[in-house]
Amino acid sequence: MTSEATRLDPPAKPATEAEQRIIIRGGNPLHGTVRVGGAKNSVLKKMAAALLAADVSVLRNVPNLTDVHMMAEVIRHLGARVTLSGNEVVIDARQVNEVEAPYELVSQLRASFVVLGPLLARFGNAKVSLPGGCAIGERRIDLHERGLKMLGADVKIEHGYVHVQAERLIGNRIYLDRPSNGATENIMLAASIAEGQTIIENAAQDPEIVNLADFINAMGGRVSGAGTYQIVIDGVSQKDLHGATIDTIPDRLEAGTFIMAAMATGGEIVIEGVNPHHLYSVISKVTEIGAEVSIYAPDTLKVRSQGSSRATDITTVPYPGFPTDLQAPIMSILAAAEGTSIITETIYENRFMQVGELRRMGADISLKGNAAVVKGVPRLMGAEVKATDLRAAAALIIAGLGADGVTELTGLSHLDRGYEHLEEKFRSLGADIWRR
Ligand code: EPU
């Protein structure tokens, strides 16, 4: 095990909006093979889950992202020792003794709110800053609150903090009004060491939830049904939980980003290290609009595209439906497709921030409530654009790869939260893209 003195390596390129930009000369068809990393949205939750056991856990296939470094800061603040070497994170949660996660940390990384469940379950109380809204929506936590109350916790929101306290947590049947990922995770984590059985109805079914349940089970927990709408958690004693080692599932959103990029430029790429089962809705949609996607090997996809697509209508819905996180990337394809598409966003109130930037590139998109009417234009044109969130950043890179002329993207701190070496990976596929 590595010592506490070993700090996480800094992210490869600390991007600040003022200093760095990605420059893309569009039009090069993509060819070659690329490998996706581990899923950010899975790793962050497993880092919180490691706090459940007073022991050492190892997470494998971890991408080197600023969000992972920020989550390490959060759990280190709580007393965990965290080391990252290569793509492995070792978390020693034996000395965890702090139950307060402050605003300055949680406000930087919403995902860190998921420490609430493990802290409550292990220590009987916790105080975690409310994360607040963000560029894409209000992002409420009422379902987390209600779920923990139903396990017997006293939950108070005061001065921007959620205070939770419970002498004992007792299993219950909890229905979620919507299949929230974060609420499913916080409840699942707390219920793992509650007394008796908890059933979460209308749970999030995402692969990241399954990976989290697998990790809890590897630690000695008893979770079944993850990946379906009903998750059953039989609580175990905290003392019976131990550290575990687990692989992180592939990042389906990174894979989706490469699929869209190949469609924007045309060409033929092989994407390795994916789980095609996690991408059915995406493969189905992109096939409908003109891409050829084949499962080349159990963990490998081949994508072939002429670089031209047809319009379609898309509605973002919880997994296994079309993911909100690929809504902006596919909009970049539909903006230059033949015909008019309607994209309806049902997960977030404000996830069309990329639209103004795509318009700067010549896109013809109008917004009507939670729908975007996208009239395809023959070609997008390179322009100076700015990312406002992670997936908007990916969308603008995809648009730039397919556009005529040069695109300059700023706002790279958003990109670096969730994509590792994205421009290097695109360069290896033949794109003319660099950072300066
Ligand atoms: N919601 C409520 N009440 C709650 C919880 C959620 O109304 O108590 C609402 C939210 O406001 C939001 C919707 O339900 O409008 C979905 O929220 P969810 O809890 O499912 O999202 P999350 O756990 O906060 C994760 C991902 C997001 C991804 C969503 C939906 C992480 C770290 N984040 O967020 O990923 O968009 O699930 O799939 O896992 C990204 O990677 O770019 C990203 C934003």
Tab-separated table of C-alpha atoms and ligand atoms in Angstrom:
chain	number	residue	atom	x	y	z
A	1	MET	CA	0.000	0.000	0.000
A	2	THR	CA	1.201	3.504	-0.785
A	3	SER	CA	1.884	5.949	2.033
A	4	GLU	CA	-0.193	8.968	2.912
A	5	ALA	CA	2.660	11.187	1.814
A	6	THR	CA	2.109	10.096	-1.794
A	7	ARG	CA	-0.164	12.703	-3.279
A	8	LEU	CA	-2.249	12.249	-6.370
A	9	ASP	CA	-0.435	13.210	-9.533
A	10	PRO	CA	-1.744	16.528	-10.786
A	11	PRO	CA	-3.997	16.234	-13.823
A	12	ALA	CA	-1.880	16.006	-16.951
A	13	LYS	CA	-2.804	19.512	-18.102
A	14	PRO	CA	-4.457	21.820	-15.616
A	15	ALA	CA	-6.632	23.863	-17.935
A	16	THR	CA	-7.768	27.332	-17.072
A	17	GLU	CA	-10.277	28.986	-19.315
A	18	ALA	CA	-8.170	32.073	-19.688
A	19	GLU	CA	-5.028	30.237	-20.735
A	20	GLN	CA	-5.926	27.225	-22.812
A	21	ARG	CA	-7.888	26.526	-25.940
A	22	ILE	CA	-8.392	23.607	-28.278
A	23	ILE	CA	-7.896	24.388	-31.927
A	24	ILE	CA	-9.463	22.150	-34.545
A	25	ARG	CA	-9.102	22.302	-38.303
A	26	GLY	CA	-12.180	20.391	-39.366
A	27	GLY	CA	-12.722	17.995	-42.213
A	28	ASN	CA	-10.281	15.137	-41.630
A	29	PRO	CA	-12.102	11.784	-41.743
A	30	LEU	CA	-11.335	9.670	-38.667
A	31	HIS	CA	-9.608	6.317	-39.103
A	32	GLY	CA	-7.979	3.947	-36.651
A	33	THR	CA	-8.455	2.453	-33.224
A	34	VAL	CA	-9.122	4.162	-29.929
A	35	ARG	CA	-9.610	2.822	-26.398
A	36	VAL	CA	-12.054	4.302	-23.901
A	37	GLY	CA	-11.235	4.740	-20.221
A	38	GLY	CA	-13.172	3.876	-17.086
A	39	ALA	CA	-16.497	5.600	-16.408
A	40	LYS	CA	-16.149	8.823	-14.423
A	41	ASN	CA	-19.688	8.565	-13.089
A	42	SER	CA	-18.942	5.122	-11.711
A	43	VAL	CA	-15.544	5.869	-10.152
A	44	LEU	CA	-16.733	8.910	-8.192
A	45	LYS	CA	-19.475	6.942	-6.434
A	46	LYS	CA	-17.207	4.012	-5.656
A	47	MET	CA	-14.738	6.419	-4.063
A	48	ALA	CA	-17.542	7.465	-1.700
A	49	ALA	CA	-18.630	3.844	-1.166
A	50	ALA	CA	-15.125	2.929	0.008
A	51	LEU	CA	-15.878	4.994	3.140
A	52	LEU	CA	-18.395	2.343	4.281
A	53	ALA	CA	-15.700	-0.070	5.493
A	54	ALA	CA	-12.877	0.755	7.901
A	55	ASP	CA	-10.436	-0.875	5.516
A	56	VAL	CA	-8.458	-0.486	2.288
A	57	SER	CA	-10.120	-0.696	-1.144
A	58	VAL	CA	-8.669	-0.600	-4.637
A	59	LEU	CA	-10.435	0.799	-7.686
A	60	ARG	CA	-9.048	-0.189	-11.067
A	61	ASN	CA	-9.428	1.283	-14.555
A	62	VAL	CA	-9.758	4.788	-13.115
A	63	PRO	CA	-9.377	7.691	-15.557
A	64	ASN	CA	-7.069	10.582	-14.642
A	65	LEU	CA	-9.655	13.375	-14.515
A	66	THR	CA	-9.974	16.562	-12.498
A	67	ASP	CA	-13.266	15.240	-11.048
A	68	VAL	CA	-11.447	12.168	-9.711
A	69	HIS	CA	-8.809	14.425	-8.114
A	70	MET	CA	-11.512	16.611	-6.595
A	71	MET	CA	-13.342	13.593	-5.168
A	72	ALA	CA	-10.026	12.427	-3.706
A	73	GLU	CA	-9.757	15.822	-1.975
A	74	VAL	CA	-13.250	15.419	-0.529
A	75	ILE	CA	-12.672	11.982	0.969
A	76	ARG	CA	-9.175	12.932	2.082
A	77	HIS	CA	-10.777	15.808	3.979
A	78	LEU	CA	-12.911	13.171	5.751
A	79	GLY	CA	-9.770	11.347	6.846
A	80	ALA	CA	-9.252	8.803	4.070
A	81	ARG	CA	-5.815	8.229	2.618
A	82	VAL	CA	-6.009	8.267	-1.154
A	83	THR	CA	-3.313	7.435	-3.658
A	84	LEU	CA	-3.532	7.247	-7.414
A	85	SER	CA	-0.920	5.546	-9.488
A	86	GLY	CA	-1.488	4.820	-13.120
A	87	ASN	CA	-5.140	3.919	-13.433
A	88	GLU	CA	-5.520	2.583	-9.910
A	89	VAL	CA	-6.841	4.387	-6.837
A	90	VAL	CA	-6.160	3.001	-3.373
A	91	ILE	CA	-8.439	4.268	-0.613
A	92	ASP	CA	-7.587	3.585	3.010
A	93	ALA	CA	-10.721	4.442	4.964
A	94	ARG	CA	-9.513	3.166	8.365
A	95	GLN	CA	-8.818	6.617	9.804
A	96	VAL	CA	-11.956	8.336	8.512
A	97	ASN	CA	-13.169	10.435	11.437
A	98	GLU	CA	-14.661	13.605	9.966
A	99	VAL	CA	-18.351	13.675	9.045
A	100	GLU	CA	-18.575	17.156	7.569
A	101	ALA	CA	-18.070	17.854	3.861
A	102	PRO	CA	-17.767	21.625	3.441
A	103	TYR	CA	-19.196	23.921	0.797
A	104	GLU	CA	-15.864	24.787	-0.802
A	105	LEU	CA	-15.353	21.121	-1.728
A	106	VAL	CA	-18.919	19.922	-2.464
A	107	SER	CA	-19.767	22.992	-4.551
A	108	GLN	CA	-16.943	22.105	-6.935
A	109	LEU	CA	-18.143	18.559	-7.467
A	110	ARG	CA	-21.840	17.679	-7.130
A	111	ALA	CA	-21.078	13.965	-7.169
A	112	SER	CA	-19.407	14.340	-3.769
A	113	PHE	CA	-22.879	14.715	-2.216
A	114	VAL	CA	-22.984	10.910	-2.324
A	115	VAL	CA	-20.673	10.759	0.722
A	116	LEU	CA	-23.834	11.526	2.714
A	117	GLY	CA	-25.137	7.926	2.662
A	118	PRO	CA	-21.881	6.190	3.693
A	119	LEU	CA	-21.095	8.738	6.442
A	120	LEU	CA	-24.583	8.482	7.915
A	121	ALA	CA	-24.508	4.696	7.829
A	122	ARG	CA	-21.030	4.343	9.324
A	123	PHE	CA	-21.051	7.142	11.911
A	124	GLY	CA	-24.745	7.811	12.587
A	125	ASN	CA	-24.496	11.424	11.489
A	126	ALA	CA	-23.144	13.628	8.740
A	127	LYS	CA	-23.195	17.238	7.611
A	128	VAL	CA	-22.754	17.745	3.909
A	129	SER	CA	-23.063	21.004	2.014
A	130	LEU	CA	-25.962	21.308	-0.411
A	131	PRO	CA	-24.371	21.201	-3.839
A	132	GLY	CA	-26.682	23.840	-5.339
A	133	GLY	CA	-27.774	24.050	-8.953
A	134	CYS	CA	-25.417	24.176	-11.901
A	135	ALA	CA	-25.265	25.352	-15.503
A	136	ILE	CA	-27.526	22.540	-16.732
A	137	GLY	CA	-30.321	22.605	-14.163
A	138	GLU	CA	-31.688	22.929	-10.672
A	139	ARG	CA	-30.509	19.479	-9.579
A	140	ARG	CA	-32.658	19.015	-6.481
A	141	ILE	CA	-31.932	16.548	-3.671
A	142	ASP	CA	-35.476	16.010	-2.350
A	143	LEU	CA	-35.424	12.305	-3.237
A	144	HIS	CA	-32.161	11.755	-1.350
A	145	GLU	CA	-33.725	13.523	1.620
A	146	ARG	CA	-36.964	11.546	1.516
A	147	GLY	CA	-35.152	8.222	1.066
A	148	LEU	CA	-32.860	8.751	4.050
A	149	LYS	CA	-35.824	9.870	6.181
A	150	MET	CA	-37.608	6.653	5.268
A	151	LEU	CA	-34.603	4.733	6.597
A	152	GLY	CA	-35.177	6.475	9.919
A	153	ALA	CA	-32.771	9.384	9.668
A	154	ASP	CA	-33.561	12.821	10.967
A	155	VAL	CA	-32.777	15.159	8.065
A	156	LYS	CA	-32.513	18.944	8.465
A	157	ILE	CA	-31.434	21.530	5.958
A	158	GLU	CA	-29.875	24.552	7.660
A	159	HIS	CA	-27.559	27.280	6.457
A	160	GLY	CA	-26.832	25.508	3.189
A	161	TYR	CA	-26.006	22.168	4.805
A	162	VAL	CA	-27.848	18.872	5.033
A	163	HIS	CA	-27.583	17.483	8.552
A	164	VAL	CA	-28.490	13.825	8.905
A	165	GLN	CA	-28.569	11.878	12.114
A	166	ALA	CA	-29.842	8.435	13.109
A	167	GLU	CA	-29.442	6.218	16.164
A	168	ARG	CA	-30.309	3.271	13.927
A	169	LEU	CA	-31.155	2.995	10.243
A	170	ILE	CA	-33.975	0.568	9.552
A	171	GLY	CA	-34.770	-0.883	6.133
A	172	ASN	CA	-37.908	0.267	4.341
A	173	ARG	CA	-39.651	0.182	0.961
A	174	ILE	CA	-38.792	3.416	-0.845
A	175	TYR	CA	-40.413	4.559	-4.063
A	176	LEU	CA	-38.553	7.209	-6.057
A	177	ASP	CA	-40.735	9.668	-7.983
A	178	ARG	CA	-38.108	9.552	-10.696
A	179	PRO	CA	-35.185	7.175	-11.167
A	180	SER	CA	-32.507	9.533	-9.852
A	181	ASN	CA	-28.973	8.166	-10.000
A	182	GLY	CA	-27.753	10.138	-7.013
A	183	ALA	CA	-30.754	9.274	-4.819
A	184	THR	CA	-30.526	5.577	-5.740
A	185	GLU	CA	-26.834	5.643	-4.815
A	186	ASN	CA	-27.177	7.488	-1.503
A	187	ILE	CA	-30.055	5.251	-0.390
A	188	MET	CA	-28.338	2.055	-1.548
A	189	LEU	CA	-25.157	3.009	0.327
A	190	ALA	CA	-26.942	3.939	3.557
A	191	ALA	CA	-29.204	0.868	3.402
A	192	SER	CA	-26.201	-1.447	3.003
A	193	ILE	CA	-25.575	-1.201	6.734
A	194	ALA	CA	-29.130	-0.511	7.901
A	195	GLU	CA	-31.042	-3.096	9.926
A	196	GLY	CA	-33.220	-5.345	7.766
A	197	GLN	CA	-34.255	-5.082	4.167
A	198	THR	CA	-34.635	-2.010	1.961
A	199	ILE	CA	-36.378	-2.088	-1.393
A	200	ILE	CA	-35.881	0.824	-3.780
A	201	GLU	CA	-38.731	0.995	-6.314
A	202	ASN	CA	-38.272	2.922	-9.566
A	203	ALA	CA	-34.520	2.897	-8.994
A	204	ALA	CA	-32.058	4.208	-11.578
A	205	GLN	CA	-31.008	1.291	-13.798
A	206	ASP	CA	-27.756	2.699	-15.167
A	207	PRO	CA	-24.660	0.495	-15.524
A	208	GLU	CA	-22.904	2.751	-12.985
A	209	ILE	CA	-25.488	1.662	-10.388
A	210	VAL	CA	-24.707	-1.985	-11.155
A	211	ASN	CA	-20.973	-1.346	-10.791
A	212	LEU	CA	-21.608	0.340	-7.433
A	213	ALA	CA	-23.759	-2.576	-6.232
A	214	ASP	CA	-21.030	-5.006	-7.337
A	215	PHE	CA	-18.520	-3.038	-5.283
A	216	ILE	CA	-20.760	-3.005	-2.189
A	217	ASN	CA	-21.214	-6.776	-2.578
A	218	ALA	CA	-17.466	-7.266	-2.986
A	219	MET	CA	-17.101	-5.418	0.341
A	220	GLY	CA	-19.440	-7.915	1.992
A	221	GLY	CA	-22.770	-6.151	1.389
A	222	ARG	CA	-25.946	-7.796	0.078
A	223	VAL	CA	-27.477	-5.910	-2.828
A	224	SER	CA	-29.517	-7.569	-5.562
A	225	GLY	CA	-31.563	-6.345	-8.502
A	226	ALA	CA	-29.239	-3.473	-9.460
A	227	GLY	CA	-29.765	-2.743	-13.147
A	228	THR	CA	-33.539	-3.175	-12.780
A	229	TYR	CA	-36.179	-0.794	-11.442
A	230	GLN	CA	-36.245	-2.647	-8.097
A	231	ILE	CA	-33.129	-2.917	-5.948
A	232	VAL	CA	-33.197	-5.044	-2.791
A	233	ILE	CA	-30.628	-4.320	-0.088
A	234	ASP	CA	-30.262	-6.611	2.910
A	235	GLY	CA	-28.397	-4.630	5.522
A	236	VAL	CA	-25.272	-6.111	7.109
A	237	SER	CA	-23.310	-4.994	10.147
A	238	GLN	CA	-20.716	-2.307	9.386
A	239	LYS	CA	-18.079	-4.468	11.096
A	240	ASP	CA	-18.718	-7.204	8.547
A	241	LEU	CA	-17.759	-4.952	5.647
A	242	HIS	CA	-14.183	-5.111	4.409
A	243	GLY	CA	-12.114	-3.501	1.683
A	244	ALA	CA	-12.435	-4.809	-1.870
A	245	THR	CA	-10.871	-4.492	-5.292
A	246	ILE	CA	-13.036	-3.716	-8.297
A	247	ASP	CA	-12.688	-2.842	-11.969
A	248	THR	CA	-14.478	0.218	-13.267
A	249	ILE	CA	-16.872	-0.258	-16.167
A	250	PRO	CA	-16.007	1.420	-19.486
A	251	ASP	CA	-17.155	4.984	-20.024
A	252	ARG	CA	-20.176	4.633	-22.326
A	253	LEU	CA	-20.340	8.407	-22.706
A	254	GLU	CA	-16.767	8.615	-23.947
A	255	ALA	CA	-17.555	5.776	-26.382
A	256	GLY	CA	-20.660	7.675	-27.519
A	257	THR	CA	-18.532	10.760	-28.080
A	258	PHE	CA	-16.227	8.817	-30.438
A	259	ILE	CA	-19.225	7.389	-32.302
A	260	MET	CA	-20.625	10.888	-32.899
A	261	ALA	CA	-17.217	12.225	-33.921
A	262	ALA	CA	-16.832	9.534	-36.583
A	263	MET	CA	-20.274	10.492	-37.864
A	264	ALA	CA	-19.340	14.167	-38.024
A	265	THR	CA	-16.201	13.557	-40.073
A	266	GLY	CA	-16.963	10.316	-41.869
A	267	GLY	CA	-14.456	7.479	-41.811
A	268	GLU	CA	-14.113	4.197	-39.985
A	269	ILE	CA	-12.993	3.751	-36.393
A	270	VAL	CA	-12.701	0.879	-33.971
A	271	ILE	CA	-13.547	1.655	-30.348
A	272	GLU	CA	-12.007	-0.753	-27.856
A	273	GLY	CA	-12.734	-1.350	-24.196
A	274	VAL	CA	-16.491	-0.681	-24.431
A	275	ASN	CA	-19.516	-2.608	-23.284
A	276	PRO	CA	-21.886	-2.560	-26.300
A	277	HIS	CA	-24.815	-3.578	-24.047
A	278	HIS	CA	-24.562	-0.173	-22.341
A	279	LEU	CA	-24.977	1.634	-25.660
A	280	TYR	CA	-28.037	0.049	-27.283
A	281	SER	CA	-30.163	3.198	-27.340
A	282	VAL	CA	-27.288	5.161	-28.835
A	283	ILE	CA	-26.354	2.512	-31.411
A	284	SER	CA	-30.002	2.228	-32.401
A	285	LYS	CA	-30.373	5.988	-32.915
A	286	VAL	CA	-27.138	6.549	-34.816
A	287	THR	CA	-27.851	3.537	-37.039
A	288	GLU	CA	-31.270	5.014	-37.834
A	289	ILE	CA	-29.650	8.243	-39.037
A	290	GLY	CA	-26.991	6.666	-41.198
A	291	ALA	CA	-24.029	5.264	-39.254
A	292	GLU	CA	-23.011	1.629	-39.535
A	293	VAL	CA	-22.133	0.241	-36.120
A	294	SER	CA	-21.081	-3.344	-35.597
A	295	ILE	CA	-20.011	-5.277	-32.546
A	296	TYR	CA	-16.547	-6.293	-33.640
A	297	ALA	CA	-15.647	-8.240	-30.504
A	298	PRO	CA	-17.369	-8.465	-27.080
A	299	ASP	CA	-15.696	-5.212	-25.988
A	300	THR	CA	-15.129	-3.586	-29.370
A	301	LEU	CA	-17.314	-1.546	-31.704
A	302	LYS	CA	-16.631	-0.605	-35.294
A	303	VAL	CA	-18.243	2.579	-36.594
A	304	ARG	CA	-18.372	3.466	-40.267
A	305	SER	CA	-19.927	6.650	-41.597
A	306	GLN	CA	-20.057	8.560	-44.866
A	307	GLY	CA	-20.070	11.774	-42.842
A	308	SER	CA	-23.672	12.519	-43.758
A	309	SER	CA	-26.700	11.827	-41.568
A	310	ARG	CA	-30.500	12.000	-41.721
A	311	ALA	CA	-32.706	13.916	-39.309
A	312	THR	CA	-34.526	12.176	-36.474
A	313	ASP	CA	-36.382	12.972	-33.275
A	314	ILE	CA	-34.773	12.188	-29.923
A	315	THR	CA	-36.070	12.355	-26.377
A	316	THR	CA	-33.654	12.007	-23.492
A	317	VAL	CA	-34.885	9.573	-20.858
A	318	PRO	CA	-33.368	7.632	-17.961
A	319	TYR	CA	-31.306	4.549	-18.801
A	320	PRO	CA	-31.800	2.389	-20.833
A	321	GLY	CA	-33.214	5.239	-22.926
A	322	PHE	CA	-31.196	7.779	-24.852
A	323	PRO	CA	-28.867	9.501	-22.326
A	324	THR	CA	-29.082	13.210	-21.601
A	325	ASP	CA	-25.279	13.203	-21.483
A	326	LEU	CA	-25.149	12.485	-25.234
A	327	GLN	CA	-27.888	14.952	-26.161
A	328	ALA	CA	-25.455	17.795	-26.919
A	329	PRO	CA	-23.036	15.548	-28.850
A	330	ILE	CA	-25.782	14.175	-31.114
A	331	MET	CA	-27.144	17.678	-31.656
A	332	SER	CA	-23.841	18.487	-33.373
A	333	ILE	CA	-24.568	15.673	-35.855
A	334	LEU	CA	-28.197	16.630	-36.414
A	335	ALA	CA	-27.196	20.278	-36.930
A	336	ALA	CA	-25.543	19.199	-40.176
A	337	ALA	CA	-27.972	16.376	-41.096
A	338	GLU	CA	-30.482	16.281	-43.922
A	339	GLY	CA	-33.865	17.473	-42.645
A	340	THR	CA	-35.303	18.803	-39.402
A	341	SER	CA	-34.936	17.032	-36.050
A	342	ILE	CA	-36.622	17.647	-32.745
A	343	ILE	CA	-34.627	16.967	-29.604
A	344	THR	CA	-36.588	16.884	-26.363
A	345	GLU	CA	-34.667	17.120	-23.091
A	346	THR	CA	-36.601	15.634	-20.176
A	347	ILE	CA	-33.879	15.175	-17.553
A	348	TYR	CA	-32.574	18.726	-17.043
A	349	GLU	CA	-34.289	22.120	-17.268
A	350	ASN	CA	-31.410	23.916	-18.930
A	351	ARG	CA	-29.292	21.554	-20.952
A	352	PHE	CA	-29.285	23.431	-24.246
A	353	MET	CA	-26.413	25.758	-23.406
A	354	GLN	CA	-24.522	24.519	-26.464
A	355	VAL	CA	-27.170	25.870	-28.822
A	356	GLY	CA	-25.919	29.472	-28.870
A	357	GLU	CA	-22.400	28.232	-29.601
A	358	LEU	CA	-23.552	25.873	-32.373
A	359	ARG	CA	-25.397	28.811	-33.911
A	360	ARG	CA	-22.056	30.648	-34.031
A	361	MET	CA	-20.918	27.745	-36.211
A	362	GLY	CA	-23.837	28.239	-38.598
A	363	ALA	CA	-26.376	25.849	-37.048
A	364	ASP	CA	-30.075	26.617	-37.441
A	365	ILE	CA	-31.570	25.660	-34.072
A	366	SER	CA	-34.507	27.192	-32.245
A	367	LEU	CA	-35.663	26.392	-28.737
A	368	LYS	CA	-39.267	25.836	-27.727
A	369	GLY	CA	-39.510	25.004	-24.035
A	370	ASN	CA	-37.692	21.743	-23.465
A	371	ALA	CA	-37.413	20.997	-27.191
A	372	ALA	CA	-34.850	22.077	-29.747
A	373	VAL	CA	-35.865	22.272	-33.393
A	374	VAL	CA	-32.728	21.507	-35.360
A	375	LYS	CA	-32.867	22.320	-39.083
A	376	GLY	CA	-29.908	20.642	-40.688
A	377	VAL	CA	-27.549	22.852	-42.686
A	378	PRO	CA	-25.181	21.447	-45.346
A	379	ARG	CA	-21.994	22.218	-43.342
A	380	LEU	CA	-21.093	23.825	-40.039
A	381	MET	CA	-18.388	26.495	-40.118
A	382	GLY	CA	-15.476	26.774	-37.709
A	383	ALA	CA	-15.781	29.572	-35.141
A	384	GLU	CA	-14.585	30.626	-31.694
A	385	VAL	CA	-16.828	28.892	-29.173
A	386	LYS	CA	-16.958	28.379	-25.433
A	387	ALA	CA	-17.960	25.313	-23.436
A	388	THR	CA	-20.373	25.812	-20.554
A	389	ASP	CA	-20.442	22.232	-19.282
A	390	LEU	CA	-18.703	18.940	-19.873
A	391	ARG	CA	-20.952	17.494	-22.562
A	392	ALA	CA	-21.328	20.840	-24.338
A	393	ALA	CA	-17.527	20.837	-24.597
A	394	ALA	CA	-17.604	17.405	-26.250
A	395	ALA	CA	-20.396	18.535	-28.574
A	396	LEU	CA	-18.436	21.565	-29.742
A	397	ILE	CA	-15.345	19.462	-30.430
A	398	ILE	CA	-17.463	17.056	-32.502
A	399	ALA	CA	-18.971	19.994	-34.384
A	400	GLY	CA	-15.500	21.442	-34.970
A	401	LEU	CA	-14.133	18.118	-36.282
A	402	GLY	CA	-16.849	18.046	-38.945
A	403	ALA	CA	-16.906	21.774	-39.752
A	404	ASP	CA	-15.247	23.726	-42.525
A	405	GLY	CA	-12.320	25.787	-41.266
A	406	VAL	CA	-10.926	26.371	-37.802
A	407	THR	CA	-12.768	26.099	-34.488
A	408	GLU	CA	-11.258	27.441	-31.281
A	409	LEU	CA	-12.795	26.099	-28.081
A	410	THR	CA	-12.344	27.688	-24.651
A	411	GLY	CA	-13.856	26.643	-21.315
A	412	LEU	CA	-11.607	23.589	-21.205
A	413	SER	CA	-11.853	23.135	-17.444
A	414	HIS	CA	-15.274	21.590	-18.151
A	415	LEU	CA	-13.799	19.150	-20.657
A	416	ASP	CA	-11.014	18.025	-18.333
A	417	ARG	CA	-13.547	17.051	-15.680
A	418	GLY	CA	-14.683	14.096	-17.734
A	419	TYR	CA	-12.422	13.262	-20.685
A	420	GLU	CA	-8.847	12.067	-20.416
A	421	HIS	CA	-6.488	13.052	-23.247
A	422	LEU	CA	-9.423	13.594	-25.604
A	423	GLU	CA	-7.531	15.677	-28.131
A	424	GLU	CA	-4.606	13.217	-28.160
A	425	LYS	CA	-7.047	10.393	-28.820
A	426	PHE	CA	-8.650	12.302	-31.692
A	427	ARG	CA	-5.219	13.152	-33.090
A	428	SER	CA	-4.342	9.456	-33.106
A	429	LEU	CA	-7.448	8.935	-35.277
A	430	GLY	CA	-6.196	11.506	-37.782
A	431	ALA	CA	-7.941	14.668	-36.563
A	432	ASP	CA	-6.174	17.998	-36.853
A	433	ILE	CA	-6.648	19.084	-33.239
A	434	TRP	CA	-4.313	20.494	-30.620
A	435	ARG	CA	-4.318	22.415	-27.371
A	436	ARG	CA	-2.450	25.601	-26.642
B	1	EPU	N1	-33.639	15.118	-9.231
B	1	EPU	C1	-34.645	15.590	-8.420
B	1	EPU	N2	-34.589	15.274	-7.094
B	1	EPU	C2	-33.581	14.526	-6.567
B	1	EPU	C3	-32.571	14.037	-7.415
B	1	EPU	C4	-32.628	14.360	-8.757
B	1	EPU	O1	-35.559	16.286	-8.854
B	1	EPU	O2	-33.585	14.281	-5.357
B	1	EPU	C5	-33.660	15.485	-10.653
B	1	EPU	C6	-32.426	16.322	-10.996
B	1	EPU	O3	-32.663	17.691	-10.717
B	1	EPU	C7	-32.239	16.031	-12.466
B	1	EPU	C8	-32.771	14.601	-12.636
B	1	EPU	O4	-33.553	14.326	-11.452
B	1	EPU	O5	-33.032	16.916	-13.209
B	1	EPU	C9	-31.703	13.528	-12.769
B	1	EPU	O6	-30.881	13.581	-11.644
B	1	EPU	P1	-29.965	12.361	-11.170
B	1	EPU	O7	-30.015	12.315	-9.692
B	1	EPU	O8	-30.306	11.141	-11.937
B	1	EPU	O9	-28.538	12.869	-11.651
B	1	EPU	P2	-27.182	12.924	-10.844
B	1	EPU	O10	-26.997	11.694	-10.048
B	1	EPU	O11	-27.062	14.243	-10.168
B	1	EPU	C10	-25.820	11.721	-12.718
B	1	EPU	C11	-24.608	12.019	-13.552
B	1	EPU	C12	-24.940	13.065	-14.595
B	1	EPU	C13	-26.091	12.551	-15.449
B	1	EPU	C14	-27.287	12.195	-14.562
B	1	EPU	C15	-28.451	11.606	-15.344
B	1	EPU	C16	-22.783	11.708	-12.020
B	1	EPU	C17	-21.647	12.289	-11.286
B	1	EPU	N3	-23.529	12.529	-12.719
B	1	EPU	O12	-26.154	12.926	-12.055
B	1	EPU	O13	-23.783	13.177	-15.409
B	1	EPU	O14	-26.460	13.548	-16.366
B	1	EPU	O15	-26.882	11.249	-13.552
B	1	EPU	O16	-28.062	10.470	-16.021
B	1	EPU	O17	-22.991	10.508	-11.992
B	1	EPU	C18	-22.227	14.203	-16.844
B	1	EPU	O18	-21.528	13.188	-16.739
B	1	EPU	O19	-21.995	15.110	-17.696
B	1	EPU	C19	-23.380	14.364	-15.955
B	1	EPU	C20	-23.970	15.541	-15.728
